[in-house]
Tab-separated table of C-alpha atoms in Angstrom:
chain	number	residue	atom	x	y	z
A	1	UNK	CA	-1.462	-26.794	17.708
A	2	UNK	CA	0.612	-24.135	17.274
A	3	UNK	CA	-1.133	-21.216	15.425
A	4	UNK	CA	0.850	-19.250	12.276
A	5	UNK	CA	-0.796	-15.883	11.143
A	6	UNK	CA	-0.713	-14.193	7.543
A	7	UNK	CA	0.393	-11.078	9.798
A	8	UNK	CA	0.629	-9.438	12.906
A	9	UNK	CA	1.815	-6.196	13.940
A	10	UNK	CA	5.436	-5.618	15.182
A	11	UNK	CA	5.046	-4.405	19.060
A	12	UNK	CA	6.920	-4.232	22.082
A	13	UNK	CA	6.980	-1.753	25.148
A	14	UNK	CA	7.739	1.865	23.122
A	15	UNK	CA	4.081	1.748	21.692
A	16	UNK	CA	2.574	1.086	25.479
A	17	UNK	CA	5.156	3.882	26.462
A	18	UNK	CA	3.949	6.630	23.630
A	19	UNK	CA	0.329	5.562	23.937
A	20	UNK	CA	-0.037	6.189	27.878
A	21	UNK	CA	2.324	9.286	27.457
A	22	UNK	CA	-0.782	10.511	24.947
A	23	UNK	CA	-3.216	9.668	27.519
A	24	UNK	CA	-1.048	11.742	30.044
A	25	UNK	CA	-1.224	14.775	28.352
A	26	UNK	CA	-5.067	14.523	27.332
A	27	UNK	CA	-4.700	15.413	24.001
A	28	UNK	CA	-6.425	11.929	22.487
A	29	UNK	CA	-8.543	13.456	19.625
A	30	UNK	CA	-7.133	15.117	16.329
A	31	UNK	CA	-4.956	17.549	17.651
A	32	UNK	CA	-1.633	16.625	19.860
A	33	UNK	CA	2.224	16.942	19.284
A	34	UNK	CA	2.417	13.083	18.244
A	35	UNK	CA	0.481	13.912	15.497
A	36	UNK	CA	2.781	16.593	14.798
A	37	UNK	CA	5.955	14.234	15.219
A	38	UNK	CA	5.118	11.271	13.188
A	39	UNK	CA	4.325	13.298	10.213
A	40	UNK	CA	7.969	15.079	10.433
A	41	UNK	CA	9.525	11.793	11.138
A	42	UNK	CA	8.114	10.717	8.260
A	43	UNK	CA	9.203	13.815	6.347
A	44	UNK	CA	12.494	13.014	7.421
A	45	UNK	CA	12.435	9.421	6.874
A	46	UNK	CA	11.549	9.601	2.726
A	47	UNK	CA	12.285	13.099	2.756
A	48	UNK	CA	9.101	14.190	1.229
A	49	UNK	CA	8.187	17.927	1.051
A	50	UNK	CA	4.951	17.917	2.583
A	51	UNK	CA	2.898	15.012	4.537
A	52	UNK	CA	-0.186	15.126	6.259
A	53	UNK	CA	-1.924	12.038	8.643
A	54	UNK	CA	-5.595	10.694	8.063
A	55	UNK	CA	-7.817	8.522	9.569
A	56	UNK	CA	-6.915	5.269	6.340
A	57	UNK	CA	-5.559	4.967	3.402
A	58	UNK	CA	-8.409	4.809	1.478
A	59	UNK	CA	-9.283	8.839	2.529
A	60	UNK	CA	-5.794	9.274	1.702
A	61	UNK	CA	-6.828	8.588	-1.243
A	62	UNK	CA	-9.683	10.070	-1.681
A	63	UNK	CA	-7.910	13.387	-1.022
A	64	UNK	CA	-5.643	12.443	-3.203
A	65	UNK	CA	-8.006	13.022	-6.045
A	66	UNK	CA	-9.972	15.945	-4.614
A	67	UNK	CA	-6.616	17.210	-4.692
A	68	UNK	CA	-5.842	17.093	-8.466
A	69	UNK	CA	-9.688	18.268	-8.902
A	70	UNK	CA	-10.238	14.765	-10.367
A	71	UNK	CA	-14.068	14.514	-11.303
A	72	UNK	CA	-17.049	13.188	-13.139
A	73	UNK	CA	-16.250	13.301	-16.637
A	74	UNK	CA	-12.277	12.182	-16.015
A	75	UNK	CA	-10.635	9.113	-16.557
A	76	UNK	CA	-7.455	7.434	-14.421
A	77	UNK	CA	-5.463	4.889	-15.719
A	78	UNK	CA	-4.688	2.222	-13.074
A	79	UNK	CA	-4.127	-1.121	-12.095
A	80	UNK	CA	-6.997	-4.417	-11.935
A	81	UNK	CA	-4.388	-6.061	-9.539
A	82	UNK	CA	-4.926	-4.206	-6.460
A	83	UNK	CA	-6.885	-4.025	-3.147
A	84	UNK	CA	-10.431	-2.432	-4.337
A	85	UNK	CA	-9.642	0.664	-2.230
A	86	UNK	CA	-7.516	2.273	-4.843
A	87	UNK	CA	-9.949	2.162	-7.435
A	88	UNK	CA	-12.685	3.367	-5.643
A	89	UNK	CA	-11.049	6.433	-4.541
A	90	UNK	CA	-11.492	7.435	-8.289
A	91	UNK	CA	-15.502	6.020	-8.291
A	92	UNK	CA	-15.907	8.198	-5.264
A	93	UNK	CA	-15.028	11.430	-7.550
A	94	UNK	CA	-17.168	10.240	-10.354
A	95	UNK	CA	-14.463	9.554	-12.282
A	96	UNK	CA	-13.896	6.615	-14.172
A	97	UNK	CA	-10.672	4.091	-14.055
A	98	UNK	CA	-9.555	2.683	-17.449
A	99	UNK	CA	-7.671	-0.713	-16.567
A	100	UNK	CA	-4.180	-1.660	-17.939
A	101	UNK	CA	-2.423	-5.096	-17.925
A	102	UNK	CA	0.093	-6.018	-15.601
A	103	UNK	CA	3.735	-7.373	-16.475
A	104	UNK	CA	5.123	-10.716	-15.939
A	105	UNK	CA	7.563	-9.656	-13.799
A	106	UNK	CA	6.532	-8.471	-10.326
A	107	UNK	CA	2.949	-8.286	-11.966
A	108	UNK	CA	2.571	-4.151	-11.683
A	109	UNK	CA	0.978	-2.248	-13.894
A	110	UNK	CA	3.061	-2.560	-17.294
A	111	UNK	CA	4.201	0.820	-18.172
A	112	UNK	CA	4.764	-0.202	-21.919
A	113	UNK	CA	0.634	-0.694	-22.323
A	114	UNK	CA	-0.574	2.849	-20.224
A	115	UNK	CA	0.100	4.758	-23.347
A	116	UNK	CA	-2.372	3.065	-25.488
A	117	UNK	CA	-4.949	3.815	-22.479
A	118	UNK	CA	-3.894	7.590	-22.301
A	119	UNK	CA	-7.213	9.614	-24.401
A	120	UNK	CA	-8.306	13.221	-23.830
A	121	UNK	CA	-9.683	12.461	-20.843
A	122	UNK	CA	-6.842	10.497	-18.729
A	123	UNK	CA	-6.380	13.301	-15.752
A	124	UNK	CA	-3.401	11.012	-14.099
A	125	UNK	CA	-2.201	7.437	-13.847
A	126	UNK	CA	-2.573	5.995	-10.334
A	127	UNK	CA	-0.001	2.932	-9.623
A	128	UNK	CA	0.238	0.580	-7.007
A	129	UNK	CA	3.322	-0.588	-5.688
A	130	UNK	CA	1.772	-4.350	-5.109
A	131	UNK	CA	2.499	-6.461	-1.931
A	132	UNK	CA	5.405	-3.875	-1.595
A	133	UNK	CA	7.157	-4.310	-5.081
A	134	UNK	CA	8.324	-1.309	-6.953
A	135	UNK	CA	6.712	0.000	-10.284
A	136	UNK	CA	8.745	1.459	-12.538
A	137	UNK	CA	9.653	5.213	-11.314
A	138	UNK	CA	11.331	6.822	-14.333
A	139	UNK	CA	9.200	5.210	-16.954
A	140	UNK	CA	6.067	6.297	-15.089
A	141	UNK	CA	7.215	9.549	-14.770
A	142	UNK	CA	8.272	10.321	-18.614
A	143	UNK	CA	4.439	9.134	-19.208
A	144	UNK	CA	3.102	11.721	-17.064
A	145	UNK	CA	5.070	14.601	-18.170
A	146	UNK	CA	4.769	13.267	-21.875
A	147	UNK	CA	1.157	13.760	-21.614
A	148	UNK	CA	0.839	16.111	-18.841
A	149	UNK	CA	-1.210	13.891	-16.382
A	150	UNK	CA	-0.384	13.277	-12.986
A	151	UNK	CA	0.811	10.430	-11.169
A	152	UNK	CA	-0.485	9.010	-8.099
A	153	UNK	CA	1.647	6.357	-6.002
A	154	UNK	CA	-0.759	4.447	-3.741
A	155	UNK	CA	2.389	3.585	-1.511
A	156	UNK	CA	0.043	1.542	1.340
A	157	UNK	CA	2.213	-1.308	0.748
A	158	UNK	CA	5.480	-0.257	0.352
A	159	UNK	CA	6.562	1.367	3.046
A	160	UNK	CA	10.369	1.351	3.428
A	161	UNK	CA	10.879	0.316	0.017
A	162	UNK	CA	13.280	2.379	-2.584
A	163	UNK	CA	13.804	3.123	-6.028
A	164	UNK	CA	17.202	4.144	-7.339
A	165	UNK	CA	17.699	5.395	-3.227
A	166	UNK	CA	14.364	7.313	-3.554
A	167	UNK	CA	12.129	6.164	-1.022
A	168	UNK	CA	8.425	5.162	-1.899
A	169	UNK	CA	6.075	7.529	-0.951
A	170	UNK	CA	7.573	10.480	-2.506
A	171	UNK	CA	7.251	8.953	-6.518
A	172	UNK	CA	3.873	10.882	-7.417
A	173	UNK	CA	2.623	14.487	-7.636
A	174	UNK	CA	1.158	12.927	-4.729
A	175	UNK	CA	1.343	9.385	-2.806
A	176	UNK	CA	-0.389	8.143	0.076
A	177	UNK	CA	0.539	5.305	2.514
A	178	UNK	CA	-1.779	3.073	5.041
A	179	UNK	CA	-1.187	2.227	8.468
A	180	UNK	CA	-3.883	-0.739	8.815
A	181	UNK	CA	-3.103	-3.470	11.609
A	182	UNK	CA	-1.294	-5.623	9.016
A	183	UNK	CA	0.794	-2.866	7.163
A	184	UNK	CA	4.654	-3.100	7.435
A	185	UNK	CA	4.080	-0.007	10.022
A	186	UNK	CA	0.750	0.142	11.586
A	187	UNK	CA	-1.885	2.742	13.540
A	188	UNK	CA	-4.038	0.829	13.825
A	189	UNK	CA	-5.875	2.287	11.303
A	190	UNK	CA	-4.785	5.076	9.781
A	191	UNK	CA	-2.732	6.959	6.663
A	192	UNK	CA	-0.923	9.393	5.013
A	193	UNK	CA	-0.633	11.975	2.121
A	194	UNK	CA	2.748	12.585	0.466
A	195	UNK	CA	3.133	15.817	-1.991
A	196	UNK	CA	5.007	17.488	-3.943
A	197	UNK	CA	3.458	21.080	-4.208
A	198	UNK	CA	1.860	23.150	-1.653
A	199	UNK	CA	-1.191	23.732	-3.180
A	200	UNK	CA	-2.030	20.362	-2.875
A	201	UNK	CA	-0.824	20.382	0.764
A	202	UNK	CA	-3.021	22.861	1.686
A	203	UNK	CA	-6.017	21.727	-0.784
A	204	UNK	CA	-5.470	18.241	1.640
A	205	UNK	CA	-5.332	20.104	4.685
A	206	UNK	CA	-8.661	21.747	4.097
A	207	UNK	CA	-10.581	18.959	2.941
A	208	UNK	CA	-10.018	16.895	5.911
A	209	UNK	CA	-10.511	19.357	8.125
A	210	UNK	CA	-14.019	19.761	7.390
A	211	UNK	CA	-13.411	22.327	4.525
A	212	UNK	CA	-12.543	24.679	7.823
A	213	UNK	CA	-11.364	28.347	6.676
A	214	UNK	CA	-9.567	30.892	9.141
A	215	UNK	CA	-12.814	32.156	10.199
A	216	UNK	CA	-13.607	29.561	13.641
A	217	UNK	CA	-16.453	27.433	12.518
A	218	UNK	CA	-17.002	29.032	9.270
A	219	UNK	CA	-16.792	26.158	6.430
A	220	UNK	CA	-16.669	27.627	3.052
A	221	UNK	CA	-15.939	24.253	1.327
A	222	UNK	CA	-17.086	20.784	1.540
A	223	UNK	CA	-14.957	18.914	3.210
A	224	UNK	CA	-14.466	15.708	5.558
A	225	UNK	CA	-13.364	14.194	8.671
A	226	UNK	CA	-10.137	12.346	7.457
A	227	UNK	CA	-8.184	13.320	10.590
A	228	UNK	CA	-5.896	10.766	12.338
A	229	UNK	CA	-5.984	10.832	16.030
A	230	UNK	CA	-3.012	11.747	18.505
A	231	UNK	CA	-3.346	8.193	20.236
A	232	UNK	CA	-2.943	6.376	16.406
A	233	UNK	CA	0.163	9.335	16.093
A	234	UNK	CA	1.571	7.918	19.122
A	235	UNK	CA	1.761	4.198	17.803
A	236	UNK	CA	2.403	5.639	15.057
A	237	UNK	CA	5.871	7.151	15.720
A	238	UNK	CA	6.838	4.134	17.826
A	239	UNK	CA	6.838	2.423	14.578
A	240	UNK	CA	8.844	4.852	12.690
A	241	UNK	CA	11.399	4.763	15.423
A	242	UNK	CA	11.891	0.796	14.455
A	243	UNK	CA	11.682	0.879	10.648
A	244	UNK	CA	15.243	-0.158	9.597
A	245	UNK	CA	14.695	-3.050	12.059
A	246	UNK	CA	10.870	-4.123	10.166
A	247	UNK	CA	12.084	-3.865	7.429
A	248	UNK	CA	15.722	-5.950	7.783
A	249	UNK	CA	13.136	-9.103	9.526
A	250	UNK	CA	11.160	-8.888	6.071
A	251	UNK	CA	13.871	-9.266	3.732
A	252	UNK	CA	15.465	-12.149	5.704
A	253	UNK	CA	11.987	-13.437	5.819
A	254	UNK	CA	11.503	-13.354	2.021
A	255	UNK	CA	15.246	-14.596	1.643
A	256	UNK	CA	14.336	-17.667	3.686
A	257	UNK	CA	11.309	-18.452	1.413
A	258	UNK	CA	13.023	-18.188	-1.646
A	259	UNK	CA	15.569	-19.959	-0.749
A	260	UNK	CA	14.245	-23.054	0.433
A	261	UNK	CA	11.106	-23.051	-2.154
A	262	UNK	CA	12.484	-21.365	-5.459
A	263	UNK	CA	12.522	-24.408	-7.646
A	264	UNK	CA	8.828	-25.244	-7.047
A	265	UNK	CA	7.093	-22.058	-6.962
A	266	UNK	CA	7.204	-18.975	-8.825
A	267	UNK	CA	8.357	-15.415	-6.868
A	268	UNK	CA	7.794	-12.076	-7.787
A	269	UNK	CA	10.639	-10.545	-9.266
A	270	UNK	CA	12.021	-6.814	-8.125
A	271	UNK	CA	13.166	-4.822	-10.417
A	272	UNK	CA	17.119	-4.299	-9.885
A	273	UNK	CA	17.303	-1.028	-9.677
A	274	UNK	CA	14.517	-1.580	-6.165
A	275	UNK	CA	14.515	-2.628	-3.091
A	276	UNK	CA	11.042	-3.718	-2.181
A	277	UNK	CA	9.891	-3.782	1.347
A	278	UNK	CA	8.220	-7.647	1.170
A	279	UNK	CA	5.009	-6.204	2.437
A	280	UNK	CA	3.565	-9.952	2.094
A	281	UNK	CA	5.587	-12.687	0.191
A	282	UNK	CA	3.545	-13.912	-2.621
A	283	UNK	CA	3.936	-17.474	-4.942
A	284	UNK	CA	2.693	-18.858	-7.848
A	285	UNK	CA	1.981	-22.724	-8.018
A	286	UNK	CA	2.114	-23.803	-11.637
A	287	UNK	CA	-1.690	-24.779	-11.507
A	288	UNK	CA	-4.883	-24.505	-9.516
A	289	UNK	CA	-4.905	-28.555	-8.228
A	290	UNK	CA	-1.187	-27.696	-7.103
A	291	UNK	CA	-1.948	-24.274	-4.696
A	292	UNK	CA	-5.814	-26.079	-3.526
A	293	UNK	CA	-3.050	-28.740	-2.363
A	294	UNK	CA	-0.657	-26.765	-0.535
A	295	UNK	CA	-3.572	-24.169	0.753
A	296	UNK	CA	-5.438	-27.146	2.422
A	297	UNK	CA	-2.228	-28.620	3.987
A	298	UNK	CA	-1.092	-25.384	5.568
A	299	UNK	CA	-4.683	-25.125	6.430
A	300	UNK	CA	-4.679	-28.289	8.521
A	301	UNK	CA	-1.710	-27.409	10.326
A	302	UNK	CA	-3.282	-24.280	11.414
A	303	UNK	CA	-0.856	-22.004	9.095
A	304	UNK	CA	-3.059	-19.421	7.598
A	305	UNK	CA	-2.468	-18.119	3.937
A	306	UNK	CA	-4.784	-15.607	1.598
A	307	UNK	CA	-5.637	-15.702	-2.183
A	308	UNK	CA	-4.333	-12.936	-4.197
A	309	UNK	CA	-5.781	-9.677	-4.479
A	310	UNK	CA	-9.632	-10.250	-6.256
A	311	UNK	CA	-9.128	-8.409	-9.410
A	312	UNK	CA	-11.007	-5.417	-9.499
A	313	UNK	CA	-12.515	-5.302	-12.956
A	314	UNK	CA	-14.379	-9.105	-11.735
A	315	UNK	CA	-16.152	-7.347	-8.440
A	316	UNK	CA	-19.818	-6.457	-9.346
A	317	UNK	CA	-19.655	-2.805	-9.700
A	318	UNK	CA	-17.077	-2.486	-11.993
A	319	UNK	CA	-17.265	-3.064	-15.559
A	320	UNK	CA	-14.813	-6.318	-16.925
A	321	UNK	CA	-12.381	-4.744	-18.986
A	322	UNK	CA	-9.603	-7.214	-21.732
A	323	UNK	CA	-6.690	-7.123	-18.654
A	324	UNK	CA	-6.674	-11.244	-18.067
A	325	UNK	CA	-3.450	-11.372	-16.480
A	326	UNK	CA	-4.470	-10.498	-13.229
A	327	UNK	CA	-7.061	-13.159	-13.764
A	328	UNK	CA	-4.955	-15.670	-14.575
A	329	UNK	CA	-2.541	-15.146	-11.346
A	330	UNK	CA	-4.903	-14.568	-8.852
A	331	UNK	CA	-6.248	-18.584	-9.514
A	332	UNK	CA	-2.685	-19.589	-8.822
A	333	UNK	CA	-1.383	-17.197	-6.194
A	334	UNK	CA	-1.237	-17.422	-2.443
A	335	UNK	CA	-0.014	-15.091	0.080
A	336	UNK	CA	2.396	-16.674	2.848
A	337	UNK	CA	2.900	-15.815	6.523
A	338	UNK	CA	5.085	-12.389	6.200
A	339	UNK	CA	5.155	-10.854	9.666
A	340	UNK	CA	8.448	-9.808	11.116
A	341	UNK	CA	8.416	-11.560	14.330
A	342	UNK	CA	7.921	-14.679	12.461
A	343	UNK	CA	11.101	-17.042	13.339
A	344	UNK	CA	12.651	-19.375	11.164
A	345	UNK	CA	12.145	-22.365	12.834
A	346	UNK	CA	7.858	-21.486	11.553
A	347	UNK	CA	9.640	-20.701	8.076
A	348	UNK	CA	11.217	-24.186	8.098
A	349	UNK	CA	8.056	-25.739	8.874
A	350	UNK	CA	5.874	-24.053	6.483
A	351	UNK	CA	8.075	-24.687	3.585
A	352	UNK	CA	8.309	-28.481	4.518
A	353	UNK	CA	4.710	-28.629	3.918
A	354	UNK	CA	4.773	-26.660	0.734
A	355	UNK	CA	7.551	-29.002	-0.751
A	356	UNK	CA	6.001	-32.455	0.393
A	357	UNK	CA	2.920	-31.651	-1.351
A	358	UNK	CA	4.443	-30.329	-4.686
């Protein structure tokens, strides 16, 4: 039987091309002019001030909040509906995240409740743009500058998509992007850091580097090995150079979906002035019985789907904080095949099965 993924990346020949180009030239490590290439293509391409490449998003960021000096005795407001690495780039500072609910609408982080989080402690507000849907940018920012904390955009699944024509990515004092296998552009593995401010540019540049000073070999800082390799640059940039394209199969993919499946499941719902990039197309089934139903007969005809994010403030090592929204989706939710090469006639099938069991 014909097999449907959650994801898969979108490749053709330039990647081969780039890759064995890289291998050419011998520069495979950290250094190489891919690396060099995909970050200014990427400057170019959100128009961010500064960018640097690392080896994930998750040590993007983690330098994220070296960055801001974010440490034991701090507290970041974020999100319980997102993937675990977020929050854990504030444990590994010793910092501690204070959870706020989510909104009914494309179930971010509701801006209205951060305020009654913010104490003397709250350093910044880190936000995730979920399953590539758009927080609110200019609420978020009055916050911030109200209080004078920063904001940090974990952009790793939003790629492409825009606020008001400002592209995510550059919506934080700093934001970081992934590149995993199943990201809307991929490395493999891999990331990026987004800023605003060269102090935090070069802060970044150091830490990754080992905490490496001008003096060869001398390390007057600790620092890390965050670096992205030239070979992951290469793929990299072959990406880039077909964004527009990802990105238009996504939103046709979504449009299909909602289309033909609107009046029995529940979508998440963009804001207007956004235009999310459909990382992966989530629904809601109105109860448990009804998604255990349509999971098992997508199952069977070897379509494969994935539960919501786990909500953080449930795993064992965090504490369970009063956010039960989150809770309450992630019983009903189900992620559906989003990948761009996925072609309608597989659409048409999968929604079939959704519809003759609801």
């Amino acid at each position: 039987m014909h097999r449907i993924p959650i994801y898969k990346p979108y490749l053709d020949h330039s990647e081969k091309e780039l890759v064995n180009e890289c291998l050419d030239s011998t520069w495979i490590s950290s250094k190489g002019s891919f690396i060099d290439q995909f970050e200014q293509s990427t400057k170019e391409y959100t128009k961010a001030k500064y960018c640097t490449t690392t080896s994930s998003g998750t040590t993007a960021l983690h330098l994220a909040m070296l960055a801001l000096d974010i440490k034991k005795g701090d507290e970041v407001i974020t999100t319980n509906f997102t993937y675990v690495a977020s929050t854990n780039a504030i444990l590994y500072t010793g910092a501690k995240p204070v959870f706020c609910e989510i909104n009914d609408r494309d179930f971010n982080i509701d801006v209205e409740s951060i305020e009654r989080k913010i104490t003397s402690k709250t350093k910044a507000i880190l936000y995730t743009n979920v399953y590539g849907f758009l927080c609110n940018y200019d609420k978020l920012k009055h916050i911030s500058s109200k209080y004078g904390v920063y904001l940090v955009e974990d952009a790793a699944e939003s790629f492409g998509a825009s606020y008001k024509n400002k592209m995510s990515g550059t919506m934080g004092d700093i934001s970081t992007f992934s590149f995993f296998g199943n990201k809307t552009i991929t490395t493999g593995e891999g990331g990026m850091v987004l800023c605003n401010h060269k102090k935090h540019y070069d802060k970044i540049i150091k830490l990754k580097n080992q905490g490496n000073s001008d003096r060869t070999y001398f390390h007057d800082i600790l620092g890390y090995n965050y670096r992205m390799t030239n070979i992951q640059a290469a793929i990299g940039l072959a990406q880039l150079n077909k964004i527009e394209k990802i990105i238009s199969l996504k939103r046709k993919i979504f449009d299909t979906y909602h289309k033909l499946l609107n009046n029995k499941v529940r979508f998440f719902k963009g804001l207007d002035m956004t235009q999310p990039s459909y990382w992966m197309i989530p629904i809601i089934f109105k109860d448990i019985t009804q998604k255990k139903k349509v999971e098992l007969e997508l199952l069977k005809n070897n379509i494969e789907t994935r539960p919501f994010f786990t909500p953080v403030d449930t795993l064992p090592f965090y504490k369970d904080s009063d956010c039960k929204k989150a809770k309450k989706i992630f019983e009903l939710g189900l992620l559906l095949p989003s990948y761009p090469g996925l072609t309608h006639k597989d659409q048409l099938k999968i929604c079939k099965i959704i519809n003759s069991k609801i």
